[in-house]
Amino acid sequence: DDVAAFRNKGVVPVGMNFTTVALTFLNIASTGSISLLGDSDSREAFVRNFMVTLSKTAIFHNVNALVVDDRFKKLRDCESYGFVRQYTADPAEGLALISDFCDEVRRRKDDDDNDDIILLVINSADLLRKINADKNDSKELALAIKSAAEAGAFIVLSGIDNQPVGFNASELLKAI
């Protein structure tokens, strides 16, 4: 049953529940976003495995991905995956890709004819800190996160600082 479920659009296996020995999944067609906390090696391993799994099951998902990496280019291999539309490790290009993604989410929100899933992977803690510091960028990405599920989009945020979200926190941190 589990294997057949992964042939459904957007259903991606991500692990196993060791108590029940059942596969666990993430539905990128309806969830909207995932924020990864923890040590950087674990976050990057999850994102790499997630992208490899998508590359092997892309035929079922119809995904178009934008990948914004950090300066160490730890997700560089993703650039060669057929479903990755754009990859960058340049911060300026990354901000432009994120802005374009947010615009596309706004456009798609009112369009019921979204056959594909657009995926944004942000694997740069420095860039996320920069977005958090800019009120407009933070608000734009926060709105995209809130609208992602209904717009046929999914956002992976790897590199979020594990910190308390206070009253004066950015819109992005409040949305996460």
Coordinates of N, CA, C and O in Angstrom, one line a residue:
D1 N 0.8 -1.2 0.0 CA 0.0 0.0 0.0 C 0.9 1.3 0.0 O 0.5 2.2 -0.7
D2 N 1.9 1.3 0.8 CA 2.8 2.4 0.9 C 3.4 2.8 -0.4 O 3.5 3.9 -0.8
V3 N 3.9 1.8 -1.1 CA 4.6 2.0 -2.3 C 3.7 2.6 -3.4 O 4.0 3.5 -4.1
A4 N 2.5 2.1 -3.4 CA 1.5 2.6 -4.4 C 1.1 4.0 -4.1 O 0.9 4.8 -5.0
A5 N 1.1 4.4 -2.8 CA 0.8 5.8 -2.4 C 1.8 6.8 -3.0 O 1.5 7.9 -3.3
F6 N 3.1 6.3 -3.1 CA 4.1 7.2 -3.6 C 4.1 7.5 -5.1 O 4.8 8.3 -5.6
R7 N 3.2 6.8 -5.7 CA 2.9 7.1 -7.2 C 1.9 8.2 -7.3 O 1.7 8.7 -8.4
N8 N 1.3 8.7 -6.2 CA 0.4 9.8 -6.3 C 1.2 11.1 -6.4 O 2.2 11.3 -5.7
K9 N 0.6 12.0 -7.1 CA 1.3 13.3 -7.3 C 1.6 14.0 -6.0 O 0.7 14.2 -5.2
G10 N 2.8 14.3 -5.8 CA 3.2 15.1 -4.6 C 3.6 14.2 -3.3 O 4.1 14.8 -2.4
V11 N 3.3 13.0 -3.4 CA 3.6 12.1 -2.2 C 5.0 11.6 -2.3 O 5.3 10.7 -3.1
V12 N 5.9 12.1 -1.4 CA 7.3 11.7 -1.5 C 7.7 11.0 -0.2 O 7.5 11.5 0.9
P13 N 8.3 9.8 -0.3 CA 8.8 9.1 0.9 C 9.9 9.9 1.5 O 10.8 10.3 0.8
V14 N 9.9 10.0 2.9 CA 11.0 10.7 3.5 C 11.6 9.9 4.7 O 12.6 10.4 5.3
G15 N 11.1 8.8 5.0 CA 11.6 8.0 6.1 C 10.8 6.9 6.5 O 9.9 6.4 5.8
M16 N 11.0 6.4 7.7 CA 10.3 5.3 8.2 C 10.0 5.5 9.7 O 10.8 5.9 10.5
N17 N 8.8 5.1 10.1 CA 8.4 5.1 11.5 C 8.9 3.8 12.0 O 8.4 2.7 11.7
F18 N 9.9 3.8 12.9 CA 10.5 2.6 13.4 C 9.7 1.8 14.3 O 9.9 0.6 14.6
T19 N 8.7 2.4 14.9 CA 7.8 1.7 15.8 C 6.8 0.8 15.0 O 6.6 -0.3 15.4
T20 N 6.3 1.3 13.9 CA 5.3 0.6 13.1 C 5.9 0.0 11.9 O 5.3 -0.7 11.1
V21 N 7.2 0.4 11.6 CA 7.9 0.0 10.4 C 7.1 0.4 9.1 O 7.1 -0.3 8.1
A22 N 6.4 1.5 9.2 CA 5.7 2.0 8.1 C 6.4 3.2 7.5 O 7.1 3.9 8.2
L23 N 6.4 3.3 6.2 CA 7.0 4.5 5.5 C 6.3 5.7 5.9 O 5.1 5.8 6.0
T24 N 7.1 6.8 6.0 CA 6.4 8.1 6.2 C 6.6 8.9 5.0 O 7.6 8.7 4.2
F25 N 5.8 9.9 4.8 CA 5.8 10.7 3.5 C 5.6 12.1 3.8 O 5.1 12.5 4.9
L26 N 5.9 12.9 2.8 CA 5.6 14.3 2.8 C 4.8 14.6 1.6 O 5.2 14.2 0.5
N27 N 3.6 15.2 1.7 CA 2.8 15.5 0.5 C 3.1 17.0 0.1 O 2.6 17.9 0.6
I28 N 4.0 17.1 -0.9 CA 4.4 18.4 -1.4 C 3.3 19.1 -2.2 O 3.4 20.3 -2.5
A29 N 2.3 18.4 -2.5 CA 1.2 19.0 -3.3 C 0.2 19.7 -2.4 O -0.6 20.6 -2.8
S30 N 0.2 19.4 -1.1 CA -0.8 20.0 -0.2 C -0.3 20.6 1.1 O -1.0 21.2 1.8
T31 N 1.0 20.3 1.4 CA 1.5 20.7 2.7 C 2.0 22.2 2.7 O 1.8 22.9 3.7
G32 N 2.6 22.7 1.6 CA 3.0 24.1 1.5 C 4.4 24.3 1.8 O 5.1 24.9 1.1
S33 N 4.9 23.9 3.0 CA 6.3 24.1 3.3 C 6.8 23.2 4.5 O 6.0 22.6 5.2
I34 N 8.1 23.2 4.6 CA 8.7 22.5 5.7 C 10.0 23.3 6.1 O 10.7 23.8 5.2
S35 N 10.1 23.5 7.4 CA 11.3 24.2 7.9 C 12.1 23.2 8.7 O 11.6 22.5 9.6
L36 N 13.4 23.2 8.4 CA 14.2 22.2 9.0 C 15.1 22.8 10.1 O 15.8 23.8 9.8
L37 N 15.0 22.3 11.3 CA 15.9 22.8 12.4 C 16.9 21.7 12.7 O 16.7 20.5 12.3
G38 N 17.8 22.0 13.6 CA 18.8 21.0 14.0 C 20.2 21.3 13.4 O 20.4 22.4 12.9
D39 N 21.1 20.4 13.6 CA 22.4 20.7 13.1 C 22.5 20.7 11.6 O 21.7 20.1 10.9
S40 N 23.4 21.5 11.1 CA 23.5 21.7 9.6 C 23.7 20.4 8.8 O 23.2 20.3 7.7
D41 N 24.5 19.5 9.3 CA 24.8 18.2 8.6 C 23.5 17.4 8.4 O 23.2 16.9 7.3
S42 N 22.7 17.4 9.5 CA 21.4 16.6 9.4 C 20.4 17.3 8.4 O 19.7 16.6 7.6
R43 N 20.3 18.6 8.5 CA 19.4 19.4 7.6 C 19.9 19.1 6.1 O 19.0 18.9 5.2
E44 N 21.2 19.3 5.9 CA 21.6 19.1 4.5 C 21.5 17.7 4.0 O 21.1 17.5 2.8
A45 N 21.7 16.7 4.9 CA 21.5 15.3 4.5 C 20.0 15.1 4.1 O 19.7 14.4 3.1
F46 N 19.1 15.6 4.9 CA 17.6 15.5 4.6 C 17.3 16.1 3.2 O 16.7 15.5 2.4
V47 N 17.8 17.3 3.0 CA 17.5 18.0 1.7 C 18.1 17.2 0.6 O 17.5 17.0 -0.5
R48 N 19.4 16.8 0.7 CA 20.0 16.0 -0.4 C 19.2 14.7 -0.7 O 18.9 14.4 -1.8
N49 N 18.8 14.0 0.4 CA 18.0 12.8 0.2 C 16.6 13.1 -0.4 O 16.1 12.3 -1.2
F50 N 16.0 14.1 0.1 CA 14.7 14.5 -0.5 C 14.8 14.8 -2.0 O 14.0 14.4 -2.8
M51 N 15.9 15.5 -2.4 CA 16.0 15.9 -3.8 C 16.4 14.6 -4.6 O 15.9 14.5 -5.8
V52 N 17.2 13.7 -4.1 CA 17.5 12.5 -4.8 C 16.2 11.7 -5.0 O 15.9 11.1 -6.0
T53 N 15.4 11.6 -3.9 CA 14.1 10.8 -4.0 C 13.2 11.5 -5.0 O 12.6 10.7 -5.8
L54 N 13.1 12.8 -5.0 CA 12.3 13.5 -6.1 C 12.9 13.2 -7.5 O 12.1 12.9 -8.4
S55 N 14.2 13.1 -7.6 CA 14.7 12.9 -9.0 C 14.4 11.5 -9.4 O 14.2 11.3 -10.6
K56 N 14.3 10.5 -8.5 CA 14.0 9.2 -8.9 C 12.5 8.9 -9.1 O 12.1 7.9 -9.7
T57 N 11.6 9.8 -8.6 CA 10.2 9.7 -8.7 C 9.6 10.9 -9.4 O 8.4 11.1 -9.3
A58 N 10.4 11.7 -10.1 CA 9.9 12.9 -10.7 C 8.8 12.7 -11.7 O 7.9 13.5 -11.9
I59 N 8.8 11.5 -12.3 CA 7.7 11.3 -13.3 C 6.3 11.3 -12.7 O 5.4 11.6 -13.4
F60 N 6.2 11.0 -11.4 CA 4.9 11.0 -10.8 C 4.5 12.4 -10.2 O 3.3 12.6 -9.9
H61 N 5.4 13.3 -10.1 CA 5.2 14.6 -9.4 C 5.1 15.8 -10.2 O 4.5 16.8 -9.8
N62 N 5.6 15.9 -11.4 CA 5.6 17.0 -12.2 C 6.1 18.3 -11.5 O 5.3 19.2 -11.3
V63 N 7.3 18.2 -11.0 CA 7.9 19.3 -10.2 C 8.8 20.2 -11.0 O 9.6 19.6 -11.8
N64 N 8.8 21.4 -10.8 CA 9.8 22.4 -11.3 C 10.4 23.1 -10.1 O 9.7 23.7 -9.3
A65 N 11.7 22.9 -9.9 CA 12.4 23.3 -8.7 C 13.3 24.5 -8.9 O 14.0 24.6 -10.0
L66 N 13.4 25.3 -7.9 CA 14.4 26.4 -7.9 C 15.2 26.1 -6.6 O 14.6 26.0 -5.5
V67 N 16.5 26.0 -6.7 CA 17.4 25.7 -5.6 C 18.3 26.9 -5.3 O 19.1 27.3 -6.2
V68 N 18.3 27.4 -4.1 CA 19.2 28.5 -3.7 C 20.1 27.9 -2.6 O 19.6 27.5 -1.5
D69 N 21.3 27.7 -3.0 CA 22.3 27.0 -2.1 C 23.2 28.1 -1.4 O 23.1 29.3 -1.7
D70 N 24.0 27.6 -0.5 CA 24.9 28.5 0.2 C 26.2 28.5 -0.5 O 26.4 27.9 -1.6
R71 N 27.1 29.3 0.0 CA 28.4 29.5 -0.7 C 29.3 28.3 -0.8 O 30.2 28.2 -1.7
F72 N 29.0 27.2 0.0 CA 29.7 26.0 -0.1 C 29.2 25.0 -1.1 O 29.8 24.0 -1.4
K73 N 28.1 25.4 -1.7 CA 27.5 24.6 -2.8 C 27.3 23.1 -2.5 O 27.5 22.2 -3.3
K74 N 26.7 22.9 -1.3 CA 26.5 21.5 -0.9 C 25.4 20.8 -1.7 O 25.3 19.5 -1.6
L75 N 24.6 21.5 -2.3 CA 23.5 20.9 -3.2 C 23.8 21.0 -4.6 O 22.9 20.9 -5.5
R76 N 25.0 21.2 -5.0 CA 25.5 21.4 -6.4 C 25.0 20.3 -7.3 O 24.6 20.5 -8.4
D77 N 25.0 19.0 -6.8 CA 24.5 17.9 -7.6 C 23.1 18.1 -8.1 O 22.7 17.5 -9.2
C78 N 22.3 18.8 -7.4 CA 20.9 19.0 -7.8 C 20.7 19.8 -9.1 O 19.7 19.6 -9.8
E79 N 21.7 20.5 -9.4 CA 21.7 21.3 -10.7 C 21.5 20.4 -11.9 O 20.9 20.8 -12.9
S80 N 21.9 19.1 -11.8 CA 21.9 18.2 -13.0 C 20.5 17.5 -13.0 O 20.2 16.8 -14.0
Y81 N 19.7 17.6 -12.0 CA 18.4 16.9 -12.0 C 17.5 17.5 -13.0 O 17.4 18.8 -13.0
G82 N 16.8 16.7 -13.7 CA 15.9 17.2 -14.8 C 14.8 18.1 -14.3 O 14.3 19.0 -15.1
F83 N 14.4 18.0 -13.1 CA 13.2 18.8 -12.6 C 13.7 20.1 -12.0 O 12.9 21.0 -11.7
V84 N 15.0 20.3 -11.9 CA 15.5 21.6 -11.3 C 15.6 22.6 -12.5 O 16.4 22.5 -13.4
R85 N 14.8 23.6 -12.4 CA 14.7 24.7 -13.4 C 15.9 25.6 -13.2 O 16.5 26.0 -14.2
Q86 N 16.3 26.0 -12.0 CA 17.4 26.9 -11.8 C 18.1 26.5 -10.5 O 17.4 26.2 -9.5
Y87 N 19.4 26.7 -10.5 CA 20.2 26.5 -9.3 C 21.2 27.7 -9.2 O 21.7 28.1 -10.2
T88 N 21.3 28.2 -8.0 CA 22.3 29.2 -7.7 C 22.9 29.1 -6.3 O 22.2 28.7 -5.4
A89 N 24.1 29.5 -6.2 CA 24.8 29.7 -4.9 C 25.2 31.1 -4.7 O 25.8 31.5 -3.7
D90 N 24.8 32.0 -5.6 CA 25.1 33.4 -5.5 C 24.0 34.1 -4.8 O 22.8 34.0 -5.1
P91 N 24.3 34.8 -3.7 CA 23.2 35.5 -2.9 C 22.3 36.4 -3.6 O 21.1 36.4 -3.4
A92 N 22.9 37.2 -4.5 CA 22.1 38.2 -5.3 C 21.1 37.4 -6.2 O 19.9 37.8 -6.3
E93 N 21.6 36.4 -6.9 CA 20.7 35.6 -7.8 C 19.7 34.9 -6.9 O 18.6 34.7 -7.4
G94 N 20.1 34.4 -5.7 CA 19.2 33.7 -4.8 C 18.0 34.6 -4.4 O 16.9 34.2 -4.5
L95 N 18.3 35.9 -4.1 CA 17.2 36.8 -3.7 C 16.3 37.0 -4.9 O 15.1 37.1 -4.8
A96 N 16.8 37.1 -6.1 CA 16.0 37.3 -7.3 C 15.2 36.1 -7.6 O 14.0 36.2 -7.9
L97 N 15.7 34.9 -7.4 CA 14.9 33.6 -7.6 C 13.8 33.5 -6.6 O 12.7 33.1 -6.9
I98 N 14.1 33.9 -5.3 CA 13.1 33.8 -4.3 C 12.0 34.8 -4.6 O 10.8 34.5 -4.5
S99 N 12.3 36.0 -5.1 CA 11.3 37.0 -5.4 C 10.5 36.6 -6.6 O 9.2 36.7 -6.6
D100 N 11.1 36.0 -7.6 CA 10.4 35.4 -8.7 C 9.4 34.3 -8.3 O 8.3 34.2 -8.8
F101 N 9.9 33.4 -7.4 CA 9.0 32.4 -6.9 C 7.8 33.0 -6.1 O 6.7 32.5 -6.3
C102 N 8.0 34.0 -5.3 CA 6.9 34.6 -4.6 C 5.9 35.2 -5.5 O 4.7 35.1 -5.3
D103 N 6.4 35.8 -6.6 CA 5.5 36.4 -7.6 C 4.7 35.3 -8.3 O 3.5 35.4 -8.5
E104 N 5.3 34.2 -8.6 CA 4.7 33.1 -9.2 C 3.6 32.4 -8.3 O 2.5 32.1 -8.7
V105 N 3.9 32.4 -7.0 CA 2.9 31.9 -6.0 C 1.7 32.8 -6.0 O 0.6 32.3 -6.0
R106 N 1.9 34.1 -6.0 CA 0.8 35.0 -6.0 C -0.1 34.9 -7.3 O -1.3 34.9 -7.2
R107 N 0.6 34.7 -8.4 CA -0.2 34.5 -9.7 C -1.0 33.2 -9.6 O -2.1 33.1 -10.1
R108 N -0.3 32.1 -9.2 CA -1.0 30.8 -9.2 C -2.0 30.6 -8.1 O -2.9 29.7 -8.3
K109 N -2.0 31.5 -7.1 CA -3.0 31.3 -6.0 C -4.4 31.4 -6.5 O -5.3 30.6 -6.1
D110 N -4.7 32.2 -7.5 CA -6.1 32.4 -8.1 C -6.3 31.5 -9.3 O -7.4 31.5 -9.8
D111 N -5.3 30.8 -9.7 CA -5.4 29.9 -10.9 C -5.6 28.5 -10.5 O -4.8 27.9 -9.9
D112 N -6.7 27.9 -10.9 CA -7.0 26.5 -10.6 C -6.4 25.5 -11.5 O -6.5 24.3 -11.3
D113 N -5.7 26.0 -12.5 CA -5.2 25.1 -13.6 C -3.6 25.0 -13.4 O -2.9 25.1 -14.3
N114 N -3.2 24.6 -12.2 CA -1.8 24.4 -11.9 C -1.5 22.9 -12.0 O -1.7 22.2 -11.1
D115 N -1.0 22.5 -13.1 CA -0.7 21.1 -13.3 C 0.6 20.6 -12.7 O 0.8 19.5 -12.3
D116 N 1.5 21.6 -12.5 CA 2.8 21.2 -11.9 C 2.9 21.8 -10.5 O 2.1 22.6 -10.0
I117 N 3.9 21.3 -9.7 CA 4.2 21.8 -8.4 C 5.5 22.6 -8.5 O 6.5 22.1 -9.1
I118 N 5.5 23.8 -8.1 CA 6.8 24.6 -8.1 C 7.4 24.4 -6.7 O 6.7 24.5 -5.6
L119 N 8.7 24.1 -6.7 CA 9.4 23.9 -5.4 C 10.5 24.9 -5.3 O 11.3 25.1 -6.2
L120 N 10.6 25.4 -4.1 CA 11.7 26.3 -3.8 C 12.5 25.7 -2.6 O 11.9 25.4 -1.6
V121 N 13.8 25.5 -2.8 CA 14.6 25.0 -1.8 C 15.6 26.1 -1.4 O 16.4 26.6 -2.3
I122 N 15.6 26.5 -0.2 CA 16.6 27.5 0.3 C 17.5 26.9 1.3 O 17.1 26.5 2.4
N123 N 18.7 26.7 0.9 CA 19.7 26.0 1.7 C 20.8 27.0 2.1 O 22.0 26.7 2.0
S124 N 20.5 28.1 2.5 CA 21.4 29.2 2.9 C 21.0 29.9 4.1 O 20.1 30.8 4.1
A125 N 21.6 29.6 5.3 CA 21.3 30.3 6.5 C 21.6 31.8 6.4 O 20.8 32.7 6.9
D126 N 22.7 32.2 5.7 CA 23.0 33.6 5.5 C 22.0 34.3 4.8 O 21.6 35.5 5.1
L127 N 21.5 33.7 3.7 CA 20.4 34.4 2.9 C 19.1 34.5 3.7 O 18.5 35.6 3.6
L128 N 18.8 33.5 4.4 CA 17.6 33.6 5.3 C 17.7 34.7 6.3 O 16.7 35.4 6.6
R129 N 18.9 34.8 6.9 CA 19.1 35.9 7.9 C 18.9 37.3 7.2 O 18.3 38.2 7.8
K130 N 19.4 37.4 6.0 CA 19.3 38.6 5.2 C 17.8 38.9 4.9 O 17.4 40.1 5.0
I131 N 17.1 37.9 4.6 CA 15.7 38.1 4.3 C 14.9 38.5 5.6 O 14.1 39.4 5.6
N132 N 15.3 37.9 6.7 CA 14.6 38.2 8.0 C 14.9 39.6 8.3 O 14.1 40.3 9.0
A133 N 16.1 40.2 8.0 CA 16.4 41.5 8.4 C 15.7 42.6 7.5 O 15.6 43.7 7.9
D134 N 15.3 42.2 6.3 CA 14.6 43.1 5.4 C 13.1 42.9 5.5 O 12.6 41.9 5.2
K135 N 12.4 43.9 6.0 CA 11.0 43.9 6.3 C 10.2 43.4 5.0 O 9.3 42.6 5.1
N136 N 10.5 44.0 3.9 CA 9.7 43.7 2.7 C 10.0 42.3 2.2 O 9.0 41.6 1.8
D137 N 11.3 41.9 2.1 CA 11.6 40.5 1.7 C 11.0 39.5 2.6 O 10.4 38.5 2.2
S138 N 11.0 39.8 3.9 CA 10.5 38.9 4.9 C 9.0 38.7 4.7 O 8.4 37.6 4.8
K139 N 8.3 39.8 4.5 CA 6.8 39.8 4.3 C 6.5 39.0 3.1 O 5.5 38.2 3.0
E140 N 7.2 39.3 2.0 CA 7.0 38.6 0.7 C 7.1 37.1 0.8 O 6.2 36.4 0.3
L141 N 8.2 36.6 1.4 CA 8.3 35.2 1.6 C 7.3 34.6 2.6 O 6.8 33.5 2.4
A142 N 7.0 35.3 3.6 CA 6.0 34.9 4.6 C 4.6 34.7 3.9 O 3.9 33.7 4.1
L143 N 4.2 35.6 3.0 CA 3.0 35.5 2.2 C 3.0 34.3 1.3 O 2.0 33.6 1.1
A144 N 4.2 34.0 0.7 CA 4.3 32.9 -0.2 C 4.2 31.6 0.6 O 3.5 30.6 0.1
I145 N 4.8 31.5 1.8 CA 4.6 30.3 2.7 C 3.2 30.1 3.0 O 2.7 29.0 2.9
K146 N 2.5 31.1 3.4 CA 1.1 31.0 3.7 C 0.2 30.6 2.6 O -0.8 29.9 2.8
S147 N 0.6 31.0 1.4 CA -0.3 30.7 0.2 C 0.2 29.5 -0.6 O -0.4 29.1 -1.6
A148 N 1.3 28.9 -0.2 CA 2.0 27.8 -1.1 C 1.1 26.7 -1.4 O 1.0 26.2 -2.5
A149 N 0.4 26.1 -0.3 CA -0.4 24.9 -0.6 C -1.5 25.1 -1.6 O -1.7 24.3 -2.4
E150 N -2.2 26.3 -1.5 CA -3.3 26.5 -2.4 C -2.8 27.0 -3.8 O -3.5 27.0 -4.8
A151 N -1.5 27.3 -3.9 CA -0.9 27.7 -5.2 C -0.2 26.6 -5.9 O 0.4 26.8 -7.0
G152 N -0.2 25.4 -5.4 CA 0.5 24.3 -6.0 C 2.0 24.5 -5.8 O 2.8 24.2 -6.8
A153 N 2.5 25.0 -4.7 CA 3.9 25.2 -4.4 C 4.3 24.6 -3.1 O 3.5 24.3 -2.3
F154 N 5.6 24.4 -3.0 CA 6.2 23.8 -1.8 C 7.5 24.5 -1.6 O 8.3 24.7 -2.5
I155 N 7.8 24.8 -0.3 CA 9.0 25.5 0.1 C 9.7 24.7 1.1 O 9.2 24.3 2.1
V156 N 11.0 24.4 0.9 CA 11.9 23.8 1.9 C 12.9 24.8 2.4 O 13.6 25.4 1.6
L157 N 12.8 25.1 3.7 CA 13.7 26.1 4.3 C 14.7 25.3 5.2 O 14.3 24.8 6.3
S158 N 15.9 25.2 4.7 CA 16.9 24.5 5.4 C 17.9 25.6 5.8 O 18.6 26.2 4.9
G159 N 18.1 25.8 7.1 CA 19.0 26.9 7.5 C 18.4 27.9 8.4 O 18.9 29.0 8.6
I160 N 17.2 27.5 8.9 CA 16.6 28.4 9.8 C 17.3 28.3 11.2 O 17.6 27.2 11.7
D161 N 17.6 29.5 11.8 CA 18.2 29.4 13.1 C 17.2 29.0 14.1 O 16.0 29.5 14.1
N162 N 17.5 28.1 15.0 CA 16.6 27.7 16.0 C 16.7 28.7 17.1 O 17.5 28.8 18.0
Q163 N 15.7 29.6 17.1 CA 15.6 30.7 18.0 C 14.2 31.0 18.4 O 13.3 30.7 17.7
P164 N 14.0 31.6 19.6 CA 12.6 31.9 19.9 C 12.0 33.0 19.0 O 12.7 33.9 18.5
V165 N 10.7 32.9 18.8 CA 10.1 33.9 17.9 C 9.3 34.9 18.8 O 8.3 34.5 19.4
G166 N 9.9 36.0 18.9 CA 9.3 37.1 19.8 C 8.3 37.9 19.1 O 8.1 37.8 17.9
F167 N 7.8 38.9 19.8 CA 6.8 39.8 19.3 C 7.3 40.6 18.2 O 6.6 40.9 17.2
N168 N 8.6 41.0 18.2 CA 9.2 41.8 17.2 C 9.9 41.0 16.1 O 10.7 41.6 15.3
A169 N 9.7 39.7 16.1 CA 10.3 38.9 15.1 C 9.8 39.3 13.7 O 8.8 39.9 13.5
S170 N 10.6 38.9 12.7 CA 10.2 39.2 11.3 C 8.9 38.4 10.9 O 8.6 37.4 11.5
E171 N 8.3 38.9 9.9 CA 7.1 38.2 9.3 C 7.4 36.8 8.9 O 6.6 35.9 9.1
L172 N 8.6 36.6 8.4 CA 9.0 35.2 8.0 C 9.0 34.3 9.1 O 8.5 33.2 9.1
L173 N 9.7 34.6 10.2 CA 9.8 33.8 11.4 C 8.4 33.5 12.0 O 8.1 32.4 12.4
K174 N 7.5 34.5 12.0 CA 6.2 34.3 12.5 C 5.4 33.3 11.6 O 4.6 32.5 12.1
A175 N 5.6 33.3 10.3 CA 4.9 32.5 9.4 C 5.4 31.0 9.5 O 4.6 30.1 9.3
I176 N 6.6 30.9 9.8 CA 7.2 29.5 9.9 C 6.7 28.9 11.2 O 6.3 27.7 11.2

